[in-house]
PDB file of C-alpha atoms in Angstrom:
ATOM      1  CA  UNK A  26     -59.390-120.228-113.231  1.00 96.00           C
ATOM      2  CA  UNK A  27     -57.555-123.188-111.726  1.00 97.00           C
ATOM      3  CA  UNK A  28     -59.895-125.826-110.357  1.00 98.00           C
ATOM      4  CA  UNK A  29     -59.128-129.103-108.634  1.00 98.00           C
ATOM      5  CA  UNK A  30     -62.080-131.333-107.829  1.00 98.00           C
ATOM      6  CA  UNK A  31     -61.577-134.505-105.819  1.00 98.00           C
ATOM      7  CA  UNK A  32     -63.959-137.437-105.816  1.00 98.00           C
ATOM      8  CA  UNK A  33     -64.104-141.058-104.767  1.00 97.00           C
ATOM      9  CA  UNK A  34     -64.140-140.713-101.013  1.00 97.00           C
ATOM     10  CA  UNK A  35     -66.574-142.496 -98.758  1.00 97.00           C
ATOM     11  CA  UNK A  36     -67.026-145.081 -96.033  1.00 98.00           C
ATOM     12  CA  UNK A  37     -64.973-148.239 -96.467  1.00 98.00           C
ATOM     13  CA  UNK A  38     -64.190-151.194 -94.235  1.00 98.00           C
ATOM     14  CA  UNK A  39     -60.661-151.823 -92.965  1.00 98.00           C
ATOM     15  CA  UNK A  40     -58.629-153.860 -95.413  1.00 98.00           C
ATOM     16  CA  UNK A  41     -60.657-152.756 -98.422  1.00 98.00           C
ATOM     17  CA  UNK A  42     -59.667-150.486-101.290  1.00 98.00           C
ATOM     18  CA  UNK A  43     -60.696-147.098-102.612  1.00 98.00           C
ATOM     19  CA  UNK A  44     -59.620-145.004-105.581  1.00 98.00           C
ATOM     20  CA  UNK A  45     -59.579-141.237-105.367  1.00 98.00           C
ATOM     21  CA  UNK A  46     -59.659-138.992-108.420  1.00 98.00           C
ATOM     22  CA  UNK A  47     -58.808-135.336-108.923  1.00 98.00           C
ATOM     23  CA  UNK A  48     -60.109-133.555-112.013  1.00 98.00           C
ATOM     24  CA  UNK A  49     -58.000-130.553-112.967  1.00 98.00           C
ATOM     25  CA  UNK A  50     -58.881-127.579-115.146  1.00 97.00           C
ATOM     26  CA  UNK A  51     -57.742-124.041-115.825  1.00 97.00           C
ATOM     27  CA  UNK A  52     -54.068-124.858-116.395  1.00 97.00           C
ATOM     28  CA  UNK A  53     -51.881-127.164-118.495  1.00 97.00           C
ATOM     29  CA  UNK A  54     -52.121-130.189-116.228  1.00 97.00           C
ATOM     30  CA  UNK A  55     -49.382-132.116-118.068  1.00 96.00           C
ATOM     31  CA  UNK A  56     -46.793-129.469-117.103  1.00 95.00           C
ATOM     32  CA  UNK A  57     -47.181-129.618-113.322  1.00 96.00           C
ATOM     33  CA  UNK A  58     -46.283-131.888-110.455  1.00 96.00           C
ATOM     34  CA  UNK A  59     -49.270-132.975-108.394  1.00 97.00           C
ATOM     35  CA  UNK A  60     -49.696-134.202-104.843  1.00 98.00           C
ATOM     36  CA  UNK A  61     -52.098-135.716-102.345  1.00 98.00           C
ATOM     37  CA  UNK A  62     -52.200-134.231 -98.854  1.00 98.00           C
ATOM     38  CA  UNK A  63     -54.510-135.460 -96.108  1.00 98.00           C
ATOM     39  CA  UNK A  64     -55.888-133.990 -92.935  1.00 98.00           C
ATOM     40  CA  UNK A  65     -57.728-135.655 -90.116  1.00 97.00           C
ATOM     41  CA  UNK A  66     -60.536-133.212 -89.195  1.00 93.00           C
ATOM     42  CA  UNK A  67     -59.259-130.944 -86.459  1.00 93.00           C
ATOM     43  CA  UNK A  68     -55.663-132.136 -86.892  1.00 96.00           C
ATOM     44  CA  UNK A  69     -52.635-131.215 -88.977  1.00 97.00           C
ATOM     45  CA  UNK A  70     -51.666-131.671 -92.594  1.00 98.00           C
ATOM     46  CA  UNK A  71     -49.846-134.787 -93.779  1.00 98.00           C
ATOM     47  CA  UNK A  72     -48.214-135.101 -97.193  1.00 98.00           C
ATOM     48  CA  UNK A  73     -49.233-138.458 -98.691  1.00 98.00           C
ATOM     49  CA  UNK A  74     -47.827-138.758-102.185  1.00 98.00           C
ATOM     50  CA  UNK A  75     -46.567-136.779-105.159  1.00 97.00           C
ATOM     51  CA  UNK A  76     -45.953-137.337-108.866  1.00 96.00           C
ATOM     52  CA  UNK A  77     -43.905-135.182-111.215  1.00 95.00           C
ATOM     53  CA  UNK A  78     -45.284-133.748-114.428  1.00 94.00           C
ATOM     54  CA  UNK A  79     -43.668-136.491-116.511  1.00 93.00           C
ATOM     55  CA  UNK A  80     -44.102-139.303-113.900  1.00 94.00           C
ATOM     56  CA  UNK A  81     -40.317-139.681-113.635  1.00 94.00           C
ATOM     57  CA  UNK A  82     -40.445-138.866-109.942  1.00 94.00           C
ATOM     58  CA  UNK A  83     -42.941-140.423-107.534  1.00 96.00           C
ATOM     59  CA  UNK A  84     -42.849-140.375-103.772  1.00 96.00           C
ATOM     60  CA  UNK A  85     -44.854-141.691-100.838  1.00 98.00           C
ATOM     61  CA  UNK A  86     -45.027-141.032 -97.138  1.00 97.00           C
ATOM     62  CA  UNK A  87     -43.739-143.919 -95.036  1.00 97.00           C
ATOM     63  CA  UNK A  88     -47.226-144.341 -93.601  1.00 97.00           C
ATOM     64  CA  UNK A  89     -48.708-145.295 -96.989  1.00 98.00           C
ATOM     65  CA  UNK A  90     -45.790-146.693 -98.987  1.00 97.00           C
ATOM     66  CA  UNK A  91     -46.607-150.146-100.307  1.00 97.00           C
ATOM     67  CA  UNK A  92     -50.355-149.630 -99.879  1.00 98.00           C
ATOM     68  CA  UNK A  93     -51.115-146.500-101.926  1.00 98.00           C
ATOM     69  CA  UNK A  94     -50.296-145.849-105.579  1.00 98.00           C
ATOM     70  CA  UNK A  95     -50.379-142.437-107.223  1.00 98.00           C
ATOM     71  CA  UNK A  96     -50.886-142.037-110.954  1.00 98.00           C
ATOM     72  CA  UNK A  97     -51.960-139.461-113.499  1.00 97.00           C
ATOM     73  CA  UNK A  98     -53.559-139.345-116.922  1.00 97.00           C
ATOM     74  CA  UNK A  99     -52.427-136.179-118.639  1.00 96.00           C
ATOM     75  CA  UNK A 100     -54.816-136.773-121.537  1.00 97.00           C
ATOM     76  CA  UNK A 101     -57.715-136.703-119.085  1.00 97.00           C
ATOM     77  CA  UNK A 102     -56.286-133.945-116.849  1.00 98.00           C
ATOM     78  CA  UNK A 103     -56.688-136.276-113.910  1.00 98.00           C
ATOM     79  CA  UNK A 104     -54.753-137.389-110.850  1.00 98.00           C
ATOM     80  CA  UNK A 105     -55.486-140.601-108.989  1.00 98.00           C
ATOM     81  CA  UNK A 106     -54.710-142.277-105.694  1.00 98.00           C
ATOM     82  CA  UNK A 107     -55.305-146.010-105.423  1.00 98.00           C
ATOM     83  CA  UNK A 108     -55.586-146.877-101.745  1.00 98.00           C
ATOM     84  CA  UNK A 109     -55.345-150.535-100.757  1.00 98.00           C
ATOM     85  CA  UNK A 110     -55.328-152.299 -97.384  1.00 98.00           C
ATOM     86  CA  UNK A 111     -56.992-149.313 -95.790  1.00 98.00           C
ATOM     87  CA  UNK A 112     -56.660-148.779 -92.060  1.00 98.00           C
ATOM     88  CA  UNK A 113     -58.619-146.749 -89.550  1.00 97.00           C
ATOM     89  CA  UNK A 114     -55.711-144.313 -89.360  1.00 97.00           C
ATOM     90  CA  UNK A 115     -56.157-143.502 -93.055  1.00 98.00           C
ATOM     91  CA  UNK A 116     -59.425-141.764 -92.179  1.00 98.00           C
ATOM     92  CA  UNK A 117     -59.002-138.160 -93.294  1.00 98.00           C
ATOM     93  CA  UNK A 118     -59.934-135.458 -95.763  1.00 98.00           C
ATOM     94  CA  UNK A 119     -57.784-136.007 -98.848  1.00 98.00           C
ATOM     95  CA  UNK A 120     -56.728-132.941-100.803  1.00 98.00           C
ATOM     96  CA  UNK A 121     -55.329-132.813-104.316  1.00 98.00           C
ATOM     97  CA  UNK A 122     -52.714-130.055-104.650  1.00 98.00           C
ATOM     98  CA  UNK A 123     -50.816-128.500-107.563  1.00 97.00           C
ATOM     99  CA  UNK A 124     -47.139-127.594-107.645  1.00 96.00           C
ATOM    100  CA  UNK A 125     -46.363-123.920-108.221  1.00 93.00           C
ATOM    101  CA  UNK A 126     -43.890-124.247-111.088  1.00 89.00           C
ATOM    102  CA  UNK A 127     -44.315-126.014-114.393  1.00 84.00           C
ATOM    103  CA  UNK A 128     -41.579-128.471-115.229  1.00 80.00           C
ATOM    104  CA  UNK A 129     -40.404-128.674-111.617  1.00 82.00           C
ATOM    105  CA  UNK A 130     -41.255-130.881-108.681  1.00 85.00           C
ATOM    106  CA  UNK A 131     -40.640-128.681-105.660  1.00 87.00           C
ATOM    107  CA  UNK A 132     -43.689-129.365-103.532  1.00 89.00           C
ATOM    108  CA  UNK A 133     -44.960-125.822-103.161  1.00 94.00           C
ATOM    109  CA  UNK A 134     -48.724-126.224-103.322  1.00 96.00           C
ATOM    110  CA  UNK A 135     -50.324-123.096-104.746  1.00 96.00           C
ATOM    111  CA  UNK A 136     -53.747-124.563-105.503  1.00 97.00           C
ATOM    112  CA  UNK A 137     -55.762-127.062-103.500  1.00 98.00           C
ATOM    113  CA  UNK A 138     -59.032-128.819-104.087  1.00 98.00           C
ATOM    114  CA  UNK A 139     -61.796-128.848-101.500  1.00 97.00           C
ATOM    115  CA  UNK A 140     -60.965-132.407-100.514  1.00 98.00           C
ATOM    116  CA  UNK A 141     -62.793-135.721-100.398  1.00 98.00           C
ATOM    117  CA  UNK A 142     -63.461-137.447 -97.097  1.00 98.00           C
ATOM    118  CA  UNK A 143     -62.330-141.023 -96.592  1.00 98.00           C
ATOM    119  CA  UNK A 144     -63.656-142.879 -93.562  1.00 98.00           C
ATOM    120  CA  UNK A 145     -62.273-146.307 -92.765  1.00 98.00           C
ATOM    121  CA  UNK A 146     -64.490-148.103 -90.298  1.00 97.00           C
ATOM    122  CA  UNK A 147     -66.267-151.387 -89.833  1.00 95.00           C
TER     123      UNK A 147
ATOM    124  CA  UNK B  26     -40.024-138.941 -92.252  1.00 74.00           C
ATOM    125  CA  UNK B  27     -40.618-137.334 -88.883  1.00 88.00           C
ATOM    126  CA  UNK B  28     -42.874-134.308 -88.773  1.00 93.00           C
ATOM    127  CA  UNK B  29     -41.163-130.961 -88.545  1.00 96.00           C
ATOM    128  CA  UNK B  30     -41.429-129.328 -85.122  1.00 97.00           C
ATOM    129  CA  UNK B  31     -43.536-126.212 -84.694  1.00 98.00           C
ATOM    130  CA  UNK B  32     -44.796-124.549 -81.515  1.00 98.00           C
ATOM    131  CA  UNK B  33     -48.387-125.547 -80.855  1.00 97.00           C
ATOM    132  CA  UNK B  34     -49.474-121.961 -80.402  1.00 97.00           C
ATOM    133  CA  UNK B  35     -48.281-118.384 -80.584  1.00 98.00           C
ATOM    134  CA  UNK B  36     -50.088-115.148 -79.897  1.00 97.00           C
ATOM    135  CA  UNK B  37     -49.667-111.450 -80.442  1.00 96.00           C
ATOM    136  CA  UNK B  38     -51.524-108.184 -80.310  1.00 97.00           C
ATOM    137  CA  UNK B  39     -52.612-106.236 -83.378  1.00 97.00           C
ATOM    138  CA  UNK B  40     -49.717-104.335 -84.886  1.00 97.00           C
ATOM    139  CA  UNK B  41     -47.071-106.520 -83.287  1.00 97.00           C
ATOM    140  CA  UNK B  42     -44.797-109.013 -85.028  1.00 97.00           C
ATOM    141  CA  UNK B  43     -44.660-112.718 -84.347  1.00 98.00           C
ATOM    142  CA  UNK B  44     -42.368-115.476 -85.537  1.00 98.00           C
ATOM    143  CA  UNK B  45     -43.215-119.141 -85.927  1.00 98.00           C
ATOM    144  CA  UNK B  46     -40.340-121.586 -86.000  1.00 98.00           C
ATOM    145  CA  UNK B  47     -40.136-124.848 -87.897  1.00 98.00           C
ATOM    146  CA  UNK B  48     -37.348-127.174 -86.885  1.00 97.00           C
ATOM    147  CA  UNK B  49     -36.297-130.100 -88.989  1.00 96.00           C
ATOM    148  CA  UNK B  50     -33.082-131.997 -89.549  1.00 95.00           C
ATOM    149  CA  UNK B  51     -30.105-132.029 -91.875  1.00 91.00           C
ATOM    150  CA  UNK B  52     -32.120-134.439 -94.042  1.00 93.00           C
ATOM    151  CA  UNK B  53     -34.913-132.000 -94.790  1.00 95.00           C
ATOM    152  CA  UNK B  54     -34.924-128.311 -93.827  1.00 95.00           C
ATOM    153  CA  UNK B  55     -31.170-128.183 -93.469  1.00 93.00           C
ATOM    154  CA  UNK B  56     -30.420-129.708 -96.863  1.00 92.00           C
ATOM    155  CA  UNK B  57     -32.815-127.928 -99.200  1.00 92.00           C
ATOM    156  CA  UNK B  58     -34.116-124.441 -99.798  1.00 91.00           C
ATOM    157  CA  UNK B  59     -37.564-125.916-100.399  1.00 94.00           C
ATOM    158  CA  UNK B  60     -39.563-124.830 -97.373  1.00 96.00           C
ATOM    159  CA  UNK B  61     -43.087-123.559 -97.805  1.00 97.00           C
ATOM    160  CA  UNK B  62     -45.602-122.111 -95.356  1.00 98.00           C
ATOM    161  CA  UNK B  63     -49.387-122.429 -95.410  1.00 98.00           C
ATOM    162  CA  UNK B  64     -52.167-120.533 -93.693  1.00 98.00           C
ATOM    163  CA  UNK B  65     -55.404-122.350 -92.932  1.00 98.00           C
ATOM    164  CA  UNK B  66     -58.495-120.722 -91.501  1.00 98.00           C
ATOM    165  CA  UNK B  67     -61.096-122.991 -89.830  1.00 96.00           C
ATOM    166  CA  UNK B  68     -63.051-124.959 -92.392  1.00 95.00           C
ATOM    167  CA  UNK B  69     -60.982-123.578 -95.262  1.00 97.00           C
ATOM    168  CA  UNK B  70     -58.414-124.929 -97.676  1.00 98.00           C
ATOM    169  CA  UNK B  71     -54.728-124.221 -96.916  1.00 98.00           C
ATOM    170  CA  UNK B  72     -53.228-121.192 -98.663  1.00 98.00           C
ATOM    171  CA  UNK B  73     -49.601-120.927 -99.787  1.00 98.00           C
ATOM    172  CA  UNK B  74     -47.937-117.967 -98.049  1.00 98.00           C
ATOM    173  CA  UNK B  75     -44.205-118.556 -98.588  1.00 97.00           C
ATOM    174  CA  UNK B  76     -42.302-120.832-100.934  1.00 96.00           C
ATOM    175  CA  UNK B  77     -38.621-121.619-101.484  1.00 94.00           C
ATOM    176  CA  UNK B  78     -38.022-120.463 -97.942  1.00 94.00           C
ATOM    177  CA  UNK B  79     -38.578-116.756 -98.433  1.00 96.00           C
ATOM    178  CA  UNK B  80     -40.518-115.993-101.601  1.00 96.00           C
ATOM    179  CA  UNK B  81     -44.028-114.564-101.603  1.00 97.00           C
ATOM    180  CA  UNK B  82     -46.622-115.855-104.059  1.00 95.00           C
ATOM    181  CA  UNK B  83     -48.537-113.255-105.980  1.00 94.00           C
ATOM    182  CA  UNK B  84     -51.239-111.667-103.852  1.00 95.00           C
ATOM    183  CA  UNK B  85     -49.745-112.485-100.459  1.00 97.00           C
ATOM    184  CA  UNK B  86     -49.168-109.521 -98.186  1.00 96.00           C
ATOM    185  CA  UNK B  87     -45.583-108.323 -97.737  1.00 97.00           C
ATOM    186  CA  UNK B  88     -46.250-108.460 -93.985  1.00 97.00           C
ATOM    187  CA  UNK B  89     -45.334-112.152 -94.317  1.00 98.00           C
ATOM    188  CA  UNK B  90     -41.690-113.146 -94.611  1.00 97.00           C
ATOM    189  CA  UNK B  91     -39.674-116.336 -94.402  1.00 97.00           C
ATOM    190  CA  UNK B  92     -36.156-117.178 -93.373  1.00 96.00           C
ATOM    191  CA  UNK B  93     -34.031-120.249 -92.879  1.00 95.00           C
ATOM    192  CA  UNK B  94     -30.951-120.876 -90.796  1.00 94.00           C
ATOM    193  CA  UNK B  95     -29.501-124.331 -90.527  1.00 95.00           C
ATOM    194  CA  UNK B  96     -32.207-126.836 -89.741  1.00 96.00           C
ATOM    195  CA  UNK B  97     -34.770-124.219 -88.704  1.00 97.00           C
ATOM    196  CA  UNK B  98     -37.088-122.201 -90.908  1.00 97.00           C
ATOM    197  CA  UNK B  99     -39.124-119.277 -89.645  1.00 98.00           C
ATOM    198  CA  UNK B 100     -42.247-117.404 -90.659  1.00 98.00           C
ATOM    199  CA  UNK B 101     -42.596-113.832 -89.469  1.00 98.00           C
ATOM    200  CA  UNK B 102     -45.813-111.851 -89.638  1.00 98.00           C
ATOM    201  CA  UNK B 103     -45.411-108.139 -89.042  1.00 97.00           C
ATOM    202  CA  UNK B 104     -48.167-105.643 -88.316  1.00 97.00           C
ATOM    203  CA  UNK B 105     -50.392-108.403 -86.992  1.00 98.00           C
ATOM    204  CA  UNK B 106     -54.043-108.152 -88.017  1.00 97.00           C
ATOM    205  CA  UNK B 107     -57.137-109.981 -86.859  1.00 96.00           C
ATOM    206  CA  UNK B 108     -57.447-111.778 -90.180  1.00 97.00           C
ATOM    207  CA  UNK B 109     -54.051-113.384 -89.574  1.00 98.00           C
ATOM    208  CA  UNK B 110     -55.562-115.542 -86.839  1.00 98.00           C
ATOM    209  CA  UNK B 111     -55.323-119.049 -88.296  1.00 98.00           C
ATOM    210  CA  UNK B 112     -53.310-122.250 -88.255  1.00 98.00           C
ATOM    211  CA  UNK B 113     -49.913-122.161 -89.942  1.00 98.00           C
ATOM    212  CA  UNK B 114     -47.993-125.120 -91.315  1.00 98.00           C
ATOM    213  CA  UNK B 115     -44.484-125.432 -92.646  1.00 98.00           C
ATOM    214  CA  UNK B 116     -43.497-128.042 -95.207  1.00 97.00           C
ATOM    215  CA  UNK B 117     -40.081-129.138 -96.436  1.00 97.00           C
ATOM    216  CA  UNK B 118     -38.663-131.369 -99.122  1.00 96.00           C
ATOM    217  CA  UNK B 119     -37.130-134.401 -97.413  1.00 95.00           C
ATOM    218  CA  UNK B 120     -35.318-136.058-100.301  1.00 92.00           C
ATOM    219  CA  UNK B 121     -36.259-138.935-102.630  1.00 93.00           C
ATOM    220  CA  UNK B 122     -39.384-137.148-103.848  1.00 94.00           C
ATOM    221  CA  UNK B 123     -40.905-136.933-100.388  1.00 96.00           C
ATOM    222  CA  UNK B 124     -42.122-134.009 -98.327  1.00 97.00           C
ATOM    223  CA  UNK B 125     -42.925-133.517 -94.671  1.00 97.00           C
ATOM    224  CA  UNK B 126     -45.200-131.052 -92.881  1.00 98.00           C
ATOM    225  CA  UNK B 127     -44.860-129.535 -89.467  1.00 98.00           C
ATOM    226  CA  UNK B 128     -47.451-130.232 -86.802  1.00 97.00           C
ATOM    227  CA  UNK B 129     -48.996-126.800 -87.184  1.00 97.00           C
ATOM    228  CA  UNK B 130     -49.138-123.648 -85.083  1.00 98.00           C
ATOM    229  CA  UNK B 131     -52.297-121.909 -83.953  1.00 98.00           C
ATOM    230  CA  UNK B 132     -51.893-118.138 -84.113  1.00 98.00           C
ATOM    231  CA  UNK B 133     -54.139-116.138 -81.830  1.00 97.00           C
ATOM    232  CA  UNK B 134     -54.463-112.379 -82.292  1.00 97.00           C
ATOM    233  CA  UNK B 135     -55.214-110.963 -78.872  1.00 93.00           C
TER     234      UNK B 135
END
């Protein structure tokens, strides 16, 4: 059974940093592209960042480029999101999501974690 | 990276068909056959309903179908059922390893 479990969220002051983690199990993590998608409670989905299975391709939304860094450790079956210079508008539930096809980076998210809540406030 | 445009809400009666549109640009929807659709019930995690514009993941009802023409993708739900009431989001590849979601559409089953 595929499982994605996010952690690392919490309350942080504006300008500070936070690192999110996503622990994956139930599939060959090293073969799949992975993404972070966020959602302000009661609002829509926003794609944040993605990383291909082999890290050759990495992308960021304009709203986070230069402040967030995505990475993965295939040996630990883990995905990360380093978030720096956090702003109030980064407050959201952050989901880790898996690409549908191994060896591709198409951004079709067939499994999602339950999310970790990040609140940026003084 | 501007959000794709979806109607804020649509509604239909049980048994009817509804279509949700998702309008992008020649830089995203119009350039790639990489549109996906997600269903999200309140308090739940999004569920993949359509990928690559028109393909159904395993386990998704054939009442759901997807289509793309030019810069606009569409999701059609036929034989509307109460359990279809949810929020629906489209998502498209936008080039340079980036993706963009639509603003979401609330489907109400009357």
